Amino acid sequence: MTNPLDPQEPLVDADQAIIDRVLAGEPGAFSILVTRYSDALYRHAVGMTGSPDDAADILQNSFIKAYHHLGEVRGRFDAWVFRIVANGCKDWLKNIRRTHVSYEEDDQPSGYETPEEELDRGELRGDLDGALAALPASLREAFVMKHVEGRSYEEMADLLGTSVGALKMRVHRAREALQRLLEDRYQ
Amino acid sequence: MMMDNLEPRDAGRTEPAAPRTPSEQAPMTDREVPLSAHHTAEAVHAWLDGEAVSEEALQASAKDYAFWQRVEAETQQRRRMQTPTYVTAQIMSAISKR
């Protein structure tokens, strides 16, 4: 993904050149765009779903959709394909929440014998996924983009079409909620 | 601020909806996760946002700092995740079949 704080215009130009090649009848060139952007998008999807398998499905469907609508790209390809993946994640969340068991309801004792074991990283990984799943999609999205994808607030604002101030508030609120959900076990 | 009425209970109504309680008026994000009784220290938020924060300020909120150091270690690991190679192959295979 490009960072708008960095001079990335050549990459944007390169994306358009690849799109032109695909539209001119060279479908194999699309793999360059997939390779260029898939890791960041995969991290986003894993962060949003908590499931590598579902993230892979969303990514696959999103890139196929992008391929078939490639002629509609206006502006930055990376921002356009990000929106397709982000919407795919939100649709997935809407469906999964119909059968979702909340973090609190699923918050059973872990069975670990000692606090040291309790603090095991693998445990934190699972607990963090559970806590993220309890957040509203907008807060989870902001936290994942900031902390898992490592994006700047400016880049997030650019991709989401939201102000930096609003995104900072979402990230701060996500942190507060995550700490509240996890503090009994990790503080 | 003017907002769309997305309240499903109001679907099809023409008369003004009954006033809602303050908790019902709150945006969905406010209702799904209640505001925390615990507030993460501002110094820790600033550190997590990549701002320059003194070690003294962080140590004044040692519990929060320790907690978020652990979470940061985990999120740093996730930042290194890569797309499984089969995914790219499946995308290109699906495209070539159509």
Coordinates of C-alpha atoms in Angstrom, one line a residue:
Chain A
M1 CA 0.0 0.0 0.0
T2 CA 1.2 3.5 -0.7
N3 CA 1.7 6.0 2.1
P4 CA 0.4 9.5 1.0
L5 CA 3.1 11.0 3.2
D6 CA 5.7 9.6 1.0
P7 CA 6.3 10.5 -2.7
Q8 CA 4.5 7.5 -4.2
E9 CA 3.3 9.0 -7.5
P10 CA 5.6 6.8 -9.6
L11 CA 3.9 3.7 -8.1
V12 CA 0.5 5.1 -8.8
D13 CA 1.6 5.7 -12.4
A14 CA 2.9 2.1 -12.5
D15 CA -0.4 0.8 -11.3
Q16 CA -2.2 2.6 -14.1
A17 CA 0.3 1.2 -16.6
I18 CA -0.5 -2.3 -15.4
I19 CA -4.2 -1.7 -15.5
D20 CA -3.8 -0.5 -19.1
R21 CA -2.0 -3.7 -20.0
V22 CA -4.7 -5.9 -18.4
L23 CA -7.4 -4.0 -20.2
A24 CA -5.5 -4.3 -23.5
G25 CA -5.7 -8.1 -23.3
E26 CA -2.9 -9.1 -21.0
P27 CA -4.7 -10.7 -18.0
G28 CA -1.5 -12.1 -16.6
A29 CA -0.2 -8.6 -15.7
F30 CA -2.9 -8.5 -13.0
S31 CA -0.7 -10.8 -10.9
I32 CA 1.7 -7.8 -10.5
L33 CA -1.1 -5.8 -8.7
V34 CA -2.1 -8.9 -6.6
T35 CA 1.5 -9.4 -5.5
R36 CA 2.1 -5.7 -4.8
Y37 CA -0.9 -5.2 -2.6
S38 CA -2.1 -8.6 -1.3
D39 CA 0.0 -8.7 1.9
A40 CA -1.4 -5.5 3.4
L41 CA -4.9 -6.4 2.3
Y42 CA -4.5 -9.9 3.8
R43 CA -3.4 -8.5 7.1
H44 CA -6.5 -6.2 7.1
A45 CA -8.8 -9.1 6.4
V46 CA -7.2 -11.4 9.0
G47 CA -7.4 -8.5 11.5
M48 CA -11.1 -8.0 10.7
T49 CA -12.2 -11.6 10.6
G50 CA -9.7 -13.3 13.0
S51 CA -9.7 -16.1 10.5
P52 CA -6.9 -16.7 8.0
D53 CA -9.1 -19.0 5.9
D54 CA -11.9 -16.5 5.7
A55 CA -9.4 -13.7 5.1
A56 CA -8.0 -15.6 2.1
D57 CA -11.5 -16.1 0.7
I58 CA -12.3 -12.4 1.1
L59 CA -9.0 -11.5 -0.6
Q60 CA -9.6 -13.9 -3.4
N61 CA -13.1 -12.7 -4.1
S62 CA -12.1 -9.1 -3.8
F63 CA -9.3 -9.4 -6.4
I64 CA -11.5 -11.3 -8.8
K65 CA -14.1 -8.6 -8.4
A66 CA -11.5 -5.9 -8.9
Y67 CA -10.3 -7.7 -12.1
H68 CA -13.8 -7.7 -13.6
H69 CA -14.3 -4.0 -12.8
L70 CA -10.8 -2.8 -13.6
G71 CA -12.1 -0.4 -16.2
E72 CA -13.9 1.5 -13.5
V73 CA -10.8 2.5 -11.5
R74 CA -10.5 6.2 -11.1
G75 CA -7.5 7.5 -9.2
R76 CA -5.5 5.2 -7.0
F77 CA -5.9 1.5 -7.5
D78 CA -4.6 0.6 -4.0
A79 CA -7.3 2.8 -2.4
W80 CA -10.0 1.4 -4.7
V81 CA -9.1 -2.3 -4.0
F82 CA -8.8 -1.5 -0.3
R83 CA -12.4 -0.4 -0.3
I84 CA -13.5 -3.7 -2.0
V85 CA -11.7 -5.7 0.6
A86 CA -12.9 -3.5 3.5
N87 CA -16.5 -3.9 2.3
G88 CA -16.0 -7.6 2.0
C89 CA -14.8 -7.8 5.6
K90 CA -17.8 -5.8 6.7
D91 CA -20.2 -8.0 4.9
W92 CA -18.5 -11.0 6.5
L93 CA -19.0 -9.4 9.9
K94 CA -22.6 -8.8 9.3
N95 CA -23.2 -12.4 8.5
I96 CA -21.0 -13.9 11.2
R97 CA -22.6 -11.7 13.9
R98 CA -25.9 -13.4 13.4
T99 CA -24.4 -16.4 15.1
H100 CA -21.8 -14.6 17.1
V101 CA -21.1 -15.6 20.7
S102 CA -19.9 -12.4 22.4
Y103 CA -16.5 -12.3 24.1
E104 CA -18.1 -12.0 27.6
E105 CA -20.3 -15.1 27.0
D106 CA -17.3 -17.0 25.8
D107 CA -15.0 -15.8 28.5
Q108 CA -14.4 -19.1 30.3
P109 CA -11.4 -19.8 32.6
S110 CA -8.4 -20.8 30.6
G111 CA -7.3 -23.7 32.7
Y112 CA -3.8 -22.4 33.0
E113 CA -2.1 -23.3 36.3
T114 CA 0.1 -20.3 36.8
P115 CA 0.0 -16.6 35.9
E116 CA 3.1 -17.1 33.8
E117 CA 1.3 -19.6 31.7
E118 CA -1.7 -17.3 31.6
L119 CA 0.5 -14.6 30.1
D120 CA 1.7 -16.9 27.4
R121 CA 1.7 -15.2 24.1
G122 CA -0.5 -17.8 22.4
E123 CA -3.1 -17.1 25.0
L124 CA -2.9 -13.3 24.3
R125 CA -3.2 -14.0 20.6
G126 CA -6.5 -15.8 21.1
D127 CA -7.8 -13.3 23.7
L128 CA -6.9 -10.4 21.5
D129 CA -8.9 -12.0 18.6
G130 CA -11.8 -12.5 21.0
A131 CA -11.7 -9.0 22.2
L132 CA -11.4 -7.6 18.7
A133 CA -14.4 -9.6 17.7
A134 CA -16.4 -7.8 20.4
L135 CA -15.7 -4.4 19.0
P136 CA -18.0 -2.6 16.6
A137 CA -16.7 -2.9 13.0
S138 CA -15.7 0.7 12.8
L139 CA -13.5 0.5 15.9
R140 CA -12.0 -2.8 15.0
E141 CA -11.2 -1.5 11.5
A142 CA -9.5 1.6 12.9
F143 CA -7.5 -0.5 15.5
V144 CA -6.4 -3.1 12.9
M145 CA -5.3 -0.4 10.4
K146 CA -3.3 1.4 13.0
H147 CA -1.8 -1.4 15.0
V148 CA -1.8 -4.5 12.8
E149 CA -1.2 -2.8 9.4
G150 CA 1.0 -0.1 10.9
R151 CA -0.6 2.7 8.9
S152 CA -0.4 6.4 9.8
Y153 CA -3.5 8.3 10.7
E154 CA -3.1 10.3 7.5
E155 CA -3.0 7.2 5.3
M156 CA -6.0 5.8 7.2
A157 CA -7.9 9.0 6.6
D158 CA -7.0 8.9 2.9
L159 CA -8.2 5.3 2.5
L160 CA -11.4 5.6 4.6
G161 CA -12.4 9.1 3.6
T162 CA -12.6 10.1 7.2
S163 CA -10.8 12.8 9.2
V164 CA -7.6 12.2 11.1
G165 CA -9.4 13.4 14.3
A166 CA -12.3 11.0 13.9
L167 CA -9.9 8.1 13.3
K168 CA -7.8 9.0 16.3
M169 CA -10.9 8.9 18.4
R170 CA -11.9 5.5 17.0
V171 CA -8.5 4.1 17.7
H172 CA -8.4 5.5 21.2
R173 CA -11.9 4.2 21.9
A174 CA -10.9 0.8 20.6
R175 CA -7.9 0.7 22.9
E176 CA -10.0 1.6 25.9
A177 CA -12.5 -1.1 25.1
L178 CA -9.8 -3.7 24.4
Q179 CA -8.0 -2.9 27.7
R180 CA -11.3 -3.1 29.6
L181 CA -12.0 -6.5 28.0
L182 CA -8.5 -7.9 28.7
E183 CA -7.4 -6.1 31.8
D184 CA -8.7 -8.8 34.2
R185 CA -6.4 -11.3 32.7
Y186 CA -3.4 -9.3 31.7
Q187 CA -3.0 -6.6 34.4
Chain B
M1 CA -25.7 17.3 12.9
M2 CA -28.3 16.0 10.5
M3 CA -28.2 12.2 10.2
D4 CA -30.2 9.6 8.3
N5 CA -32.7 7.8 10.5
L6 CA -31.5 4.2 10.2
E7 CA -33.7 2.9 13.0
P8 CA -35.4 -0.2 11.7
R9 CA -38.3 0.3 14.1
D10 CA -39.2 3.5 12.2
A11 CA -39.5 1.8 8.9
G12 CA -42.7 2.9 7.1
R13 CA -43.6 5.4 9.8
T14 CA -44.8 8.8 8.7
E15 CA -45.5 10.3 12.1
P16 CA -42.6 11.5 14.2
A17 CA -41.0 8.7 16.2
A18 CA -41.4 8.7 20.0
P19 CA -38.4 10.3 21.8
R20 CA -35.7 7.8 22.6
T21 CA -33.8 7.4 25.8
P22 CA -30.3 8.9 25.9
S23 CA -28.8 5.4 25.5
E24 CA -30.9 4.7 22.5
Q25 CA -29.9 8.0 20.9
A26 CA -26.2 7.2 21.1
P27 CA -24.5 6.0 18.0
M28 CA -24.2 2.2 17.5
T29 CA -20.6 2.3 18.3
D30 CA -21.4 3.8 21.7
R31 CA -23.9 1.2 22.6
E32 CA -22.1 -2.0 21.4
V33 CA -19.1 -1.4 23.6
P34 CA -19.9 0.6 26.8
L35 CA -17.5 3.3 27.7
S36 CA -14.7 1.9 29.7
A37 CA -14.5 2.4 33.4
H38 CA -10.8 2.2 32.8
H39 CA -9.2 5.0 30.8
T40 CA -5.9 4.3 29.2
A41 CA -3.4 6.9 30.2
E42 CA -2.9 9.8 27.7
A43 CA 0.8 9.2 27.8
V44 CA 0.3 5.6 26.7
H45 CA -2.1 6.7 23.9
A46 CA 0.5 9.2 22.7
W47 CA 3.3 6.5 22.8
L48 CA 1.1 4.1 20.8
D49 CA 0.4 6.9 18.3
G50 CA 4.1 7.2 17.8
E51 CA 4.6 10.6 19.6
A52 CA 7.6 11.4 21.7
V53 CA 6.8 10.6 25.3
S54 CA 9.2 10.6 28.2
E55 CA 10.0 7.4 30.0
E56 CA 8.9 9.1 33.3
A57 CA 5.4 9.8 31.9
L58 CA 5.1 6.2 30.8
Q59 CA 6.3 4.8 34.1
A60 CA 3.7 6.9 35.8
S61 CA 1.2 4.6 34.1
A62 CA 3.3 1.5 34.4
K63 CA 0.3 -1.0 34.3
D64 CA -1.1 0.5 31.2
Y65 CA 2.3 0.7 29.6
A66 CA 3.1 -2.9 30.4
F67 CA -0.2 -4.1 29.0
W68 CA 0.2 -2.2 25.8
Q69 CA 3.8 -3.3 25.3
R70 CA 2.5 -6.9 25.3
V71 CA -0.3 -6.1 22.9
E72 CA 2.2 -4.2 20.7
A73 CA 4.5 -7.2 20.6
E74 CA 1.6 -9.3 19.3
T75 CA 0.5 -6.8 16.7
Q76 CA 4.1 -6.4 15.5
Q77 CA 4.1 -10.1 14.9
R78 CA 0.8 -9.8 12.9
R79 CA 2.3 -7.0 10.8
R80 CA 4.7 -9.5 9.3
M81 CA 1.9 -11.8 8.0
Q82 CA 2.1 -12.6 4.4
T83 CA -0.5 -13.8 1.9
P84 CA -0.4 -17.6 1.5
T85 CA 1.1 -18.3 -1.9
Y86 CA -1.9 -20.5 -3.0
V87 CA -4.2 -17.4 -2.8
T88 CA -2.4 -15.6 -5.6
A89 CA -2.4 -18.7 -7.6
Q90 CA -6.1 -19.3 -7.1
I91 CA -6.9 -15.7 -8.0
M92 CA -5.0 -15.9 -11.3
S93 CA -6.5 -19.4 -12.0
A94 CA -10.1 -18.0 -11.4
I95 CA -9.4 -15.1 -13.7
S96 CA -8.0 -17.2 -16.5
K97 CA -11.0 -19.5 -16.5
R98 CA -13.5 -16.7 -17.1

